[in-house]
Tab-separated table of C-alpha atoms in Angstrom:
chain	number	residue	atom	x	y	z
Z	8	MET	CA	16.401	193.509	60.637
Z	9	GLU	CA	15.748	190.434	58.580
Z	10	SER	CA	15.710	187.185	60.490
Z	11	TYR	CA	18.444	184.743	59.576
Z	12	GLU	CA	16.369	181.692	60.268
Z	13	THR	CA	14.147	179.708	58.006
Z	14	GLN	CA	10.552	180.628	58.810
Z	15	LYS	CA	7.358	179.010	57.591
Z	16	SER	CA	4.036	180.758	56.987
Z	17	THR	CA	5.194	184.329	57.461
Z	18	TRP	CA	2.967	187.307	56.753
Z	19	ARG	CA	5.039	187.788	53.585
Z	20	THR	CA	4.368	184.247	52.329
Z	21	LYS	CA	0.648	184.667	53.077
Z	22	VAL	CA	0.219	188.000	51.318
Z	23	GLY	CA	2.692	186.710	48.726
Z	24	LEU	CA	0.310	183.950	47.637
Z	25	ALA	CA	-2.435	186.551	47.238
Z	26	GLU	CA	0.008	188.577	45.083
Z	27	MET	CA	0.563	185.509	42.890
Z	28	LEU	CA	-3.189	185.229	42.242
Z	29	LYS	CA	-3.486	188.790	40.922
Z	30	GLY	CA	-4.936	189.234	37.482
Z	31	GLY	CA	-6.538	185.818	37.765
Z	32	VAL	CA	-9.918	184.163	38.206
Z	33	ILE	CA	-10.797	181.973	41.194
Z	34	MET	CA	-13.674	179.633	40.366
Z	35	ASP	CA	-16.186	177.850	42.622
Z	36	VAL	CA	-16.256	174.104	41.931
Z	37	VAL	CA	-18.280	171.324	43.533
Z	38	THR	CA	-16.588	168.237	42.021
Z	39	PRO	CA	-13.078	167.174	40.934
Z	40	GLU	CA	-14.371	167.151	37.329
Z	41	GLN	CA	-15.375	170.797	37.582
Z	42	ALA	CA	-12.001	171.600	39.180
Z	43	ILE	CA	-10.224	170.099	36.171
Z	44	ILE	CA	-12.394	172.101	33.773
Z	45	ALA	CA	-11.566	175.256	35.757
Z	46	GLU	CA	-7.844	174.505	35.706
Z	47	GLU	CA	-7.897	173.771	31.977
Z	48	ALA	CA	-9.672	177.051	31.342
Z	49	GLY	CA	-6.878	178.911	33.154
Z	50	ALA	CA	-8.276	179.478	36.666
Z	51	VAL	CA	-5.561	180.596	39.119
Z	52	ALA	CA	-7.282	178.740	41.953
Z	53	VAL	CA	-10.504	176.914	42.739
Z	54	MET	CA	-12.870	177.288	45.676
Z	55	ALA	CA	-13.968	173.793	46.730
Z	56	LEU	CA	-17.499	173.681	48.100
Z	57	GLU	CA	-20.537	171.405	48.167
Z	58	ARG	CA	-22.983	173.902	46.763
Z	59	VAL	CA	-22.403	177.080	44.802
Z	60	PRO	CA	-24.084	180.161	46.313
Z	61	ALA	CA	-27.030	180.023	43.875
Z	62	ASP	CA	-27.882	176.553	45.206
Z	63	ILE	CA	-27.292	177.594	48.823
Z	64	ARG	CA	-29.966	180.268	48.260
Z	65	VAL	CA	-32.433	177.688	46.961
Z	66	HIS	CA	-31.559	175.034	49.516
Z	67	GLY	CA	-31.889	177.284	52.572
Z	68	GLY	CA	-31.126	176.094	56.099
Z	69	VAL	CA	-27.669	176.313	57.637
Z	70	ALA	CA	-24.794	176.304	55.147
Z	71	ARG	CA	-21.593	174.872	56.658
Z	72	MET	CA	-18.031	173.931	55.722
Z	73	SER	CA	-17.958	171.279	52.974
Z	74	ASP	CA	-17.183	167.592	53.455
Z	75	PRO	CA	-13.387	167.288	53.964
Z	76	LYS	CA	-13.329	164.218	51.731
Z	77	MET	CA	-14.735	166.166	48.834
Z	78	ILE	CA	-12.263	169.007	49.436
Z	79	ARG	CA	-9.377	166.539	49.516
Z	80	GLU	CA	-10.511	164.932	46.242
Z	81	ILE	CA	-10.487	168.339	44.597
Z	82	MET	CA	-7.000	169.032	46.016
Z	83	GLN	CA	-5.813	165.786	44.444
Z	84	ALA	CA	-7.407	166.572	41.081
Z	85	VAL	CA	-5.591	169.853	40.327
Z	86	THR	CA	-2.164	171.458	40.746
Z	87	ILE	CA	-3.453	175.020	41.243
Z	88	PRO	CA	-4.217	176.355	44.752
Z	89	VAL	CA	-7.410	175.129	46.396
Z	90	MET	CA	-9.434	177.350	48.709
Z	91	ALA	CA	-12.316	176.357	50.958
Z	92	LYS	CA	-14.891	178.220	53.026
Z	93	ALA	CA	-15.342	178.339	56.786
Z	94	ARG	CA	-18.304	179.999	58.497
Z	95	ILE	CA	-17.706	183.481	59.926
Z	96	GLY	CA	-16.277	183.017	63.425
Z	97	HIS	CA	-16.067	179.215	63.132
Z	98	PHE	CA	-12.394	178.800	63.953
Z	99	VAL	CA	-12.690	175.027	64.283
Z	100	GLU	CA	-13.863	174.682	60.687
Z	101	ALA	CA	-10.804	176.780	59.819
Z	102	GLN	CA	-8.557	174.486	61.890
Z	103	ILE	CA	-9.948	171.488	59.992
Z	104	LEU	CA	-9.375	173.163	56.632
Z	105	GLU	CA	-5.819	174.071	57.640
Z	106	SER	CA	-5.130	170.471	58.654
Z	107	LEU	CA	-6.338	169.312	55.222
Z	108	GLY	CA	-3.692	171.592	53.697
Z	109	VAL	CA	-5.977	173.913	51.736
Z	110	ASP	CA	-4.065	176.891	50.368
Z	111	PHE	CA	-6.481	179.649	51.443
Z	112	VAL	CA	-9.456	179.748	53.807
Z	113	ASP	CA	-12.369	181.993	52.875
Z	114	GLU	CA	-14.142	183.151	56.038
Z	115	SER	CA	-17.316	183.583	54.085
Z	116	GLU	CA	-20.689	185.260	54.434
Z	117	VAL	CA	-21.979	182.755	51.863
Z	118	LEU	CA	-22.125	180.237	54.707
Z	119	THR	CA	-24.308	180.798	57.768
Z	120	PRO	CA	-22.318	182.739	60.406
Z	121	ALA	CA	-21.331	180.775	63.520
Z	122	ASP	CA	-20.565	183.833	65.641
Z	123	GLU	CA	-22.500	187.071	65.423
Z	124	GLN	CA	-19.878	189.102	67.280
Z	125	HIS	CA	-16.424	187.847	66.473
Z	126	HIS	CA	-14.638	186.887	63.292
Z	127	ILE	CA	-11.833	184.329	63.386
Z	128	ASN	CA	-8.477	185.469	64.819
Z	129	LYS	CA	-6.641	184.752	61.602
Z	130	HIS	CA	-3.186	185.587	62.947
Z	131	ALA	CA	-3.335	182.304	64.857
Z	132	PHE	CA	-3.217	180.229	61.651
Z	133	LYS	CA	-0.505	179.098	59.247
Z	134	VAL	CA	-2.954	179.102	56.354
Z	135	PRO	CA	-3.770	182.518	54.839
Z	136	PHE	CA	-7.348	183.862	54.935
Z	137	VAL	CA	-9.506	185.883	52.581
Z	138	CYS	CA	-12.483	187.818	53.951
Z	139	GLY	CA	-15.340	189.774	52.415
Z	140	CYS	CA	-16.075	193.467	52.909
Z	141	ARG	CA	-18.608	196.073	51.878
Z	142	ASP	CA	-16.502	199.143	52.579
Z	143	LEU	CA	-13.033	200.233	53.645
Z	144	GLY	CA	-13.689	200.077	57.402
Z	145	GLU	CA	-14.817	196.453	57.173
Z	146	ALA	CA	-11.785	195.611	54.991
Z	147	LEU	CA	-9.378	197.115	57.536
Z	148	ARG	CA	-11.057	195.318	60.460
Z	149	ARG	CA	-10.561	192.008	58.677
Z	150	ILE	CA	-6.929	192.845	57.849
Z	151	GLY	CA	-6.447	193.797	61.498
Z	152	GLU	CA	-7.630	190.278	62.396
Z	153	GLY	CA	-5.086	188.814	59.992
Z	154	ALA	CA	-6.768	188.492	56.579
Z	155	ALA	CA	-4.072	188.300	53.854
Z	156	MET	CA	-6.525	189.068	51.066
Z	157	ILE	CA	-9.749	191.066	50.862
Z	158	ARG	CA	-12.593	190.556	48.436
Z	159	THR	CA	-15.538	192.848	48.163
Z	160	LYS	CA	-18.654	190.817	48.956
Z	161	GLY	CA	-21.085	191.673	46.222
Z	162	GLU	CA	-24.198	189.535	46.494
Z	163	ALA	CA	-23.286	185.895	45.904
Z	164	GLY	CA	-25.481	183.584	43.855
Z	165	THR	CA	-27.441	186.329	42.107
Z	166	GLY	CA	-25.568	186.715	38.814
Z	167	ASN	CA	-26.106	190.432	39.408
Z	168	VAL	CA	-22.987	192.601	39.575
Z	169	VAL	CA	-24.645	195.651	41.133
Z	170	GLU	CA	-23.629	194.918	44.731
Z	171	ALA	CA	-20.061	194.040	43.728
Z	172	VAL	CA	-19.854	197.439	42.045
Z	173	ARG	CA	-21.331	199.198	45.070
Z	174	HIS	CA	-18.836	197.577	47.448
Z	175	MET	CA	-15.799	198.121	45.231
Z	176	ARG	CA	-16.710	201.774	44.707
Z	177	ALA	CA	-17.139	202.165	48.473
Z	178	VAL	CA	-13.682	200.705	49.150
Z	179	MET	CA	-11.950	202.742	46.442
Z	180	SER	CA	-13.615	206.033	47.360
Z	181	GLY	CA	-12.854	205.316	51.025
Z	182	ILE	CA	-9.187	204.972	50.077
Z	183	ARG	CA	-9.213	208.229	48.102
Z	184	ARG	CA	-10.913	210.014	50.999
Z	185	LEU	CA	-8.238	208.867	53.480
Z	186	GLN	CA	-5.468	209.811	51.063
Z	187	SER	CA	-6.690	213.375	50.796
Z	188	MET	CA	-6.967	213.876	54.571
Z	189	SER	CA	-4.550	215.759	56.748
Z	190	PRO	CA	-2.692	213.457	59.188
Z	191	ASP	CA	-4.510	215.326	62.010
Z	192	GLU	CA	-7.812	213.926	60.795
Z	193	LEU	CA	-6.850	210.245	60.707
Z	194	MET	CA	-7.732	209.328	64.282
Z	195	VAL	CA	-11.283	210.578	63.897
Z	196	ALA	CA	-11.481	208.802	60.546
Z	197	ALA	CA	-10.371	205.573	62.240
Z	198	LYS	CA	-12.998	206.115	64.948
Z	199	GLU	CA	-15.769	206.723	62.432
Z	200	MET	CA	-14.784	203.817	60.189
Z	201	GLN	CA	-14.247	201.596	63.242
Z	202	ALA	CA	-10.915	200.562	61.749
Z	203	PRO	CA	-7.469	200.051	63.331
Z	204	TYR	CA	-5.636	203.394	63.443
Z	205	ASP	CA	-2.290	202.064	62.149
Z	206	LEU	CA	-3.976	200.582	59.073
Z	207	VAL	CA	-5.830	203.849	58.450
Z	208	VAL	CA	-2.459	205.634	58.524
Z	209	GLU	CA	-0.987	203.065	56.145
Z	210	VAL	CA	-3.794	203.528	53.599
Z	211	HIS	CA	-3.442	207.314	53.932
Z	212	GLN	CA	0.261	207.015	53.084
Z	213	THR	CA	0.198	204.344	50.356
Z	214	GLY	CA	-3.157	204.983	48.697
Z	215	LYS	CA	-3.990	201.288	48.611
Z	216	LEU	CA	-5.133	198.437	50.814
Z	217	PRO	CA	-2.305	196.742	52.760
Z	218	VAL	CA	-3.236	193.409	51.090
Z	219	PRO	CA	-4.515	192.469	47.604
Z	220	ASN	CA	-8.056	193.593	46.870
Z	221	PHE	CA	-10.192	191.167	44.857
Z	222	SER	CA	-13.857	191.178	43.864
Z	223	ALA	CA	-16.638	188.612	44.307
Z	224	GLY	CA	-20.385	188.171	44.332
Z	225	GLY	CA	-22.500	188.415	41.195
Z	226	ILE	CA	-19.941	188.270	38.373
Z	227	ALA	CA	-21.539	186.372	35.485
Z	228	THR	CA	-19.960	187.582	32.238
Z	229	PRO	CA	-16.551	188.567	30.833
Z	230	ALA	CA	-17.766	192.167	30.794
Z	231	ASP	CA	-18.644	191.947	34.517
Z	232	ALA	CA	-15.131	190.672	35.280
Z	233	ALA	CA	-13.536	193.472	33.243
Z	234	LEU	CA	-15.807	196.046	34.896
Z	235	MET	CA	-14.632	194.983	38.341
Z	236	ARG	CA	-10.989	195.038	37.202
Z	237	GLN	CA	-11.398	198.565	35.811
Z	238	LEU	CA	-13.000	199.655	39.090
Z	239	GLY	CA	-9.887	198.513	40.948
Z	240	ALA	CA	-10.250	194.780	41.663
Z	241	GLU	CA	-6.920	193.004	41.306
Z	242	ALA	CA	-8.514	189.610	40.612
Z	243	ILE	CA	-11.962	188.051	40.408
Z	244	PHE	CA	-13.895	185.333	42.205
Z	245	VAL	CA	-16.630	183.699	40.134
Z	246	GLY	CA	-19.006	181.567	42.152
Z	247	SER	CA	-22.150	180.333	40.488
Z	248	GLY	CA	-21.447	182.301	37.304
Z	249	ILE	CA	-19.509	179.589	35.496
Z	250	PHE	CA	-20.967	176.188	36.350
Z	251	LYS	CA	-24.551	177.501	36.463
Z	252	SER	CA	-24.256	178.785	32.883
Z	253	SER	CA	-25.132	176.792	29.765
Z	254	ASP	CA	-21.513	176.358	28.559
Z	255	PRO	CA	-19.177	176.441	31.599
Z	256	LYS	CA	-15.986	175.600	29.697
Z	257	LYS	CA	-16.377	178.357	27.156
Z	258	ARG	CA	-17.512	180.918	29.718
Z	259	ALA	CA	-14.594	180.032	32.034
Z	260	HIS	CA	-12.103	180.561	29.190
Z	261	ALA	CA	-13.733	183.864	28.299
Z	262	ILE	CA	-13.734	185.237	31.852
Z	263	VAL	CA	-10.045	184.299	32.283
Z	264	SER	CA	-9.136	186.201	29.103
Z	265	ALA	CA	-11.339	189.138	30.117
Z	266	CYS	CA	-9.576	189.412	33.460
Z	267	THR	CA	-6.190	189.814	31.724
Z	268	TYR	CA	-7.362	192.078	28.880
Z	269	TYR	CA	-9.864	193.999	31.012
Z	270	ASP	CA	-8.978	197.311	29.360
Z	271	ARG	CA	-9.067	196.047	25.747
Z	272	PRO	CA	-12.698	196.272	24.528
Z	273	GLU	CA	-11.892	194.634	21.176
Z	274	ILE	CA	-10.634	191.510	22.970
Z	275	LEU	CA	-13.595	191.619	25.377
Z	276	ALA	CA	-15.939	191.714	22.371
Z	277	GLU	CA	-14.180	188.747	20.813
Z	278	VAL	CA	-14.338	186.560	23.941
Z	279	SER	CA	-17.954	187.535	24.714
Z	280	MET	CA	-19.283	186.032	21.474
Z	281	GLU	CA	-21.598	182.999	21.554
Z	282	LEU	CA	-21.202	182.104	25.207
Z	283	GLY	CA	-24.734	180.740	25.510
Z	284	GLU	CA	-26.973	181.521	28.458
Z	285	PRO	CA	-25.543	183.021	31.645
Z	286	MET	CA	-26.721	181.713	35.018
Z	287	ASN	CA	-30.266	182.463	36.159
Z	288	SER	CA	-30.024	185.887	37.679
Z	289	ILE	CA	-31.869	187.756	40.397
Z	290	ASP	CA	-32.842	191.396	40.724
Z	291	ILE	CA	-31.438	192.283	44.155
Z	292	ARG	CA	-34.436	194.548	44.826
Z	293	GLN	CA	-36.648	191.444	44.771
Z	294	LEU	CA	-34.738	189.956	47.720
Z	295	ASP	CA	-35.668	190.480	51.363
Z	296	GLU	CA	-33.011	191.985	53.556
Z	297	LYS	CA	-32.922	188.619	55.358
Z	298	GLN	CA	-31.867	186.955	52.112
Z	299	LEU	CA	-28.861	189.218	51.584
Z	300	MET	CA	-25.633	187.370	52.283
Z	301	ALA	CA	-23.587	190.572	52.201
Z	302	MET	CA	-25.264	191.734	55.433
Z	303	ARG	CA	-23.590	188.868	57.301
Z	304	GLY	CA	-20.360	189.869	59.033
Z	305	TRP	CA	-19.650	193.381	60.288
C	21	MET	CA	22.019	207.276	34.702
C	22	ALA	CA	23.128	207.780	31.133
C	23	GLU	CA	23.972	204.140	30.489
C	24	GLU	CA	20.363	203.157	31.258
C	25	LYS	CA	19.059	205.282	28.432
C	26	GLY	CA	17.153	203.231	25.956
C	27	LEU	CA	17.172	199.950	27.870
C	28	VAL	CA	13.630	198.647	28.165
C	29	ILE	CA	12.797	195.577	30.227
C	30	GLY	CA	9.356	194.115	29.735
C	31	VAL	CA	7.372	192.350	32.439
C	32	LEU	CA	4.941	189.731	31.181
C	33	ALA	CA	1.602	190.935	32.571
C	34	LEU	CA	-0.855	188.157	31.740
C	35	GLN	CA	-1.325	187.139	35.375
C	36	GLY	CA	0.680	187.178	38.603
C	37	ASP	CA	2.831	189.608	40.560
C	38	PHE	CA	4.023	191.614	37.563
C	39	ALA	CA	3.310	194.961	39.247
C	40	VAL	CA	5.888	194.384	42.014
C	41	HIS	CA	8.523	193.413	39.419
C	42	GLN	CA	7.784	196.599	37.531
C	43	LYS	CA	8.075	198.653	40.710
C	44	MET	CA	11.409	197.055	41.550
C	45	LEU	CA	12.861	197.794	38.086
C	46	ALA	CA	11.531	201.346	38.218
C	47	GLY	CA	13.333	201.755	41.552
C	48	LEU	CA	16.558	200.809	39.753
C	49	GLY	CA	15.902	203.497	37.153
C	50	VAL	CA	15.133	200.982	34.393
C	51	GLU	CA	12.395	201.782	31.905
C	52	THR	CA	9.758	199.028	31.861
C	53	ILE	CA	6.625	198.123	29.951
C	54	LEU	CA	3.933	195.597	30.792
C	55	VAL	CA	3.806	192.980	28.033
C	56	ARG	CA	0.498	191.391	26.974
C	57	SER	CA	0.865	191.071	23.180
C	58	PRO	CA	3.386	189.775	20.608
C	59	LYS	CA	3.863	193.378	19.472
C	60	GLU	CA	4.962	194.348	22.974
C	61	VAL	CA	7.362	191.372	23.073
C	62	ALA	CA	9.046	192.862	19.996
C	63	ALA	CA	9.485	196.214	21.754
C	64	VAL	CA	11.625	195.141	24.707
C	65	ASP	CA	15.340	194.385	25.192
C	66	ALA	CA	14.715	191.783	27.881
C	67	LEU	CA	11.746	190.179	29.594
C	68	ILE	CA	10.738	189.025	33.062
C	69	ILE	CA	8.149	186.289	33.556
C	70	PRO	CA	6.708	186.934	37.031
C	71	GLY	CA	5.369	184.664	39.718
C	72	GLY	CA	1.781	183.543	39.371
C	73	GLU	CA	0.101	180.326	38.287
C	74	SER	CA	2.250	178.693	35.630
C	75	THR	CA	-0.720	176.845	34.097
C	76	THR	CA	-2.718	180.083	33.784
C	77	ILE	CA	0.149	182.121	32.345
C	78	GLY	CA	1.018	179.278	29.943
C	79	LYS	CA	-2.524	179.018	28.616
C	80	LEU	CA	-2.833	182.780	28.138
C	81	MET	CA	0.563	182.862	26.371
C	82	ARG	CA	-0.666	180.241	23.941
C	83	ARG	CA	-4.136	181.756	23.474
C	84	PHE	CA	-2.714	185.160	22.545
C	85	GLY	CA	0.380	184.068	20.613
C	86	LEU	CA	2.989	185.212	23.132
C	87	ASP	CA	4.673	181.824	23.560
C	88	GLU	CA	5.934	181.824	19.984
C	89	ALA	CA	6.935	185.475	20.049
C	90	ILE	CA	8.968	185.010	23.233
C	91	TYR	CA	10.451	181.688	22.116
C	92	GLN	CA	11.681	183.195	18.849
C	93	ARG	CA	13.280	186.220	20.440
C	94	VAL	CA	14.933	184.148	23.173
C	95	THR	CA	16.321	181.474	20.853
C	96	GLU	CA	17.068	183.509	17.705
C	97	GLU	CA	18.090	186.860	19.192
C	98	ARG	CA	19.223	185.626	22.593
C	99	MET	CA	16.882	188.068	24.335
C	100	PRO	CA	17.612	187.920	28.096
C	101	LEU	CA	14.826	186.298	30.084
C	102	TYR	CA	14.357	186.074	33.845
C	103	GLY	CA	11.669	183.945	35.483
C	104	THR	CA	10.627	183.850	39.145
C	105	CYS	CA	8.775	180.790	40.454
C	106	ALA	CA	6.040	180.273	37.818
C	107	GLY	CA	8.370	182.075	35.397
C	108	LEU	CA	11.133	179.532	36.070
C	109	ILE	CA	8.650	176.692	35.474
C	110	LEU	CA	7.582	178.222	32.156
C	111	MET	CA	11.212	178.550	31.022
C	112	ALA	CA	12.136	174.942	31.884
C	113	LYS	CA	12.582	172.213	29.301
C	114	GLU	CA	10.998	169.556	31.502
C	115	ILE	CA	8.362	169.745	34.231
C	116	GLU	CA	8.105	166.621	36.360
C	117	GLY	CA	4.824	164.810	35.872
C	118	SER	CA	3.265	167.520	33.735
C	119	ASP	CA	2.643	168.159	30.062
C	120	GLN	CA	1.549	171.758	30.642
C	121	LEU	CA	2.710	174.391	28.214
C	122	ARG	CA	6.224	175.732	28.704
C	123	LEU	CA	8.724	177.674	26.594
C	124	GLY	CA	11.376	174.986	27.110
C	125	VAL	CA	14.317	177.353	26.631
C	126	LEU	CA	16.208	176.605	29.853
C	127	ASP	CA	17.992	173.231	30.061
C	128	VAL	CA	16.581	172.146	33.396
C	129	THR	CA	13.944	169.876	34.870
C	130	VAL	CA	11.773	171.428	37.576
C	131	ALA	CA	9.401	169.928	40.100
C	132	ARG	CA	6.310	172.066	40.816
C	133	ASN	CA	5.049	172.751	44.356
C	134	ALA	CA	8.162	170.840	45.319
C	135	PHE	CA	8.309	172.016	48.928
C	136	GLY	CA	4.610	171.322	49.520
C	137	ARG	CA	1.377	173.283	49.609
C	138	GLN	CA	0.871	176.836	50.900
C	139	VAL	CA	1.156	175.989	54.628
C	140	GLU	CA	4.739	174.862	53.861
C	141	SER	CA	5.645	178.156	52.156
C	142	PHE	CA	8.689	179.724	53.806
C	143	GLU	CA	11.437	182.313	53.883
C	144	ALA	CA	15.123	181.422	54.091
C	145	ASN	CA	18.463	183.052	53.466
C	146	ILE	CA	19.960	181.972	50.165
C	147	ALA	CA	23.639	182.533	49.484
C	148	LEU	CA	24.160	183.771	45.920
C	149	PRO	CA	27.971	184.085	45.535
C	150	GLU	CA	27.498	185.979	42.246
C	151	LEU	CA	25.858	188.793	44.200
C	152	GLY	CA	28.270	188.783	47.143
C	153	GLU	CA	27.292	189.217	50.791
C	154	PRO	CA	24.867	189.154	52.512
C	155	PRO	CA	22.677	186.306	51.252
C	156	VAL	CA	19.287	187.220	49.783
C	157	ARG	CA	16.108	186.551	51.738
C	158	GLY	CA	14.361	183.959	49.594
C	159	VAL	CA	10.560	184.011	49.753
C	160	PHE	CA	9.302	180.599	48.587
C	161	ILE	CA	5.567	180.330	47.861
C	162	ARG	CA	4.356	176.905	46.728
C	163	ALA	CA	7.744	177.018	45.078
C	164	PRO	CA	9.399	174.726	42.549
C	165	TYR	CA	13.031	173.685	42.506
C	166	VAL	CA	15.416	172.415	39.856
C	167	THR	CA	15.840	168.646	39.993
C	168	LYS	CA	18.148	168.288	36.982
C	169	ALA	CA	20.296	170.786	35.115
C	170	ALA	CA	22.406	170.488	31.975
C	171	GLU	CA	26.151	171.067	32.272
C	172	SER	CA	25.852	174.477	30.645
C	173	VAL	CA	23.502	175.599	33.447
C	174	GLN	CA	25.154	177.306	36.394
C	175	ALA	CA	23.573	176.698	39.805
C	176	LEU	CA	23.694	180.129	41.430
C	177	GLY	CA	22.083	179.218	44.735
C	178	ARG	CA	20.765	176.318	46.757
C	179	PHE	CA	18.442	175.700	49.680
C	180	GLU	CA	19.289	172.519	51.601
C	181	GLU	CA	21.189	171.144	48.569
C	182	LYS	CA	18.281	171.868	46.206
C	183	ILE	CA	18.982	174.189	43.291
C	184	VAL	CA	16.800	177.281	43.582
C	185	ALA	CA	18.615	179.814	41.360
C	186	VAL	CA	20.137	179.152	37.919
C	187	ARG	CA	21.755	180.912	35.002
C	188	GLN	CA	22.344	179.644	31.498
C	189	GLY	CA	23.945	182.455	29.493
C	190	HIS	CA	21.193	185.023	28.890
C	191	LEU	CA	18.630	183.071	30.937
C	192	LEU	CA	18.097	183.555	34.656
C	193	GLY	CA	15.660	181.744	36.938
C	194	THR	CA	14.846	181.750	40.650
C	195	ALA	CA	12.403	179.516	42.517
C	196	PHE	CA	11.903	182.352	45.011
C	197	HIS	CA	10.608	185.925	44.764
C	198	PRO	CA	13.191	188.719	45.188
C	199	GLU	CA	10.435	191.109	44.052
C	200	LEU	CA	8.606	190.551	47.350
C	201	THR	CA	11.575	191.921	49.336
C	202	ASP	CA	13.391	195.250	49.327
C	203	ASP	CA	16.616	193.660	48.062
C	204	THR	CA	17.141	194.805	44.473
C	205	ARG	CA	20.327	192.873	43.750
C	206	VAL	CA	18.867	190.061	41.655
C	207	HIS	CA	16.994	192.552	39.476
C	208	ALA	CA	20.122	194.726	39.201
C	209	PHE	CA	22.053	191.613	38.137
C	210	PHE	CA	19.459	190.885	35.425
C	211	ALA	CA	19.407	194.516	34.299
C	212	ALA	CA	23.214	194.400	33.937
C	213	LEU	CA	22.898	191.204	31.905
C	214	ALA	CA	20.243	192.859	29.709
C	215	ARG	CA	22.383	195.963	29.217
C	216	GLU	CA	25.411	193.890	28.277
C	217	SER	CA	23.381	191.907	25.759
C	218	ARG	CA	21.945	195.099	24.289
C	219	ASN	CA	25.348	196.725	23.899
C	220	ARG	CA	26.649	193.626	22.153
C	221	SER	CA	23.964	193.569	19.504
């Protein structure tokens, strides 16, 4: 039965906003000027933060929610949705971001976790949340907590797409595995994946995640964006990849086009021409396990 | 359904929730294609512009020559066009406080994000007399509404006095997203309009 009342911030309006972002590129920005460049290039949303992941890596220490004043200035500078990051488990940072009126909160492993056991109970908020995952079980745990959008984590701030690929392949093959199971096997699957049983059943029946499935962490080129789209990502987050490159405007344009025409190599070739230098990139194998952001959250 | 044979409705697939529109039309037995090029615009009888970010869709339309292709078919051949949310914004003649790209085919002025930011997004029942009872469940996500409409524009539905659904001949626009519900009536209405237009030409 449909309700006959007017209702704000329903599950459908939360997941609905994620639906509206599909096929698009969400760009990290640290100033209103960068936000305007992102919007002009065709970004579907911006992620407002003080430091992009590449700089968080260099800076070290504890990375926290950004200055609300800076987030508000970015909200005033653009008409597209503005997202902002809260630390894993830091529900007060999320409350502050909600009160600012941001359009999505990213409970993000890019910041230093505030709680090593519990993620935020996202059902308790009016604002929708996006959370990272490395595999299907982690995705379904976050959705169980109320995430309206999932993004595979990748390894932020590296300019290296290898982890994003690993995580997206893990999610997609996890989905295919559940789909092919007999209903009798789903409870054990839920137990092994440590995922809510009802969501495991839903994925078994529909063959897809219950919420939009985006990709993040290491995307630096139009070809990277198209690769993630072809692997099953419904939209792309680009963190350091744009404003840490030599020609952010041109690269932003190119990645937006690549996300739409991800299966048209001739267009990808065209937009990949003369983009200048990509961001400084890191071979993941050179990083200590302690330096891996994707290991944060569980 | 023999009368459906041959009717093809395109869904503009540059960015946004085009896949749910396509699914809804498929459920009605209508053949659909996803449209990303001027050539594909030429291949359809009618077109839906989905929800999404109007600035993003507008820029991609311009970059890849779809704005002109759609504009020509809508104005010269009276191709039926339906826009939801961002789609309505892109169809409008005027957008309050914005010079962003639009097709400008529908004689209305719209205000963007007119109900507020995402935390103000809502669902409400919208009476659409053209579709009969019951009202549709309108899902409004950072939604626009129509602030001014020419006399030739019919206001099909309102929310608290604000115009949220319009028709001007072969053009249909809603500020909300029927494609996010299970109610197929708005899409069936557009498909009927598209079929009528096709049979006439």
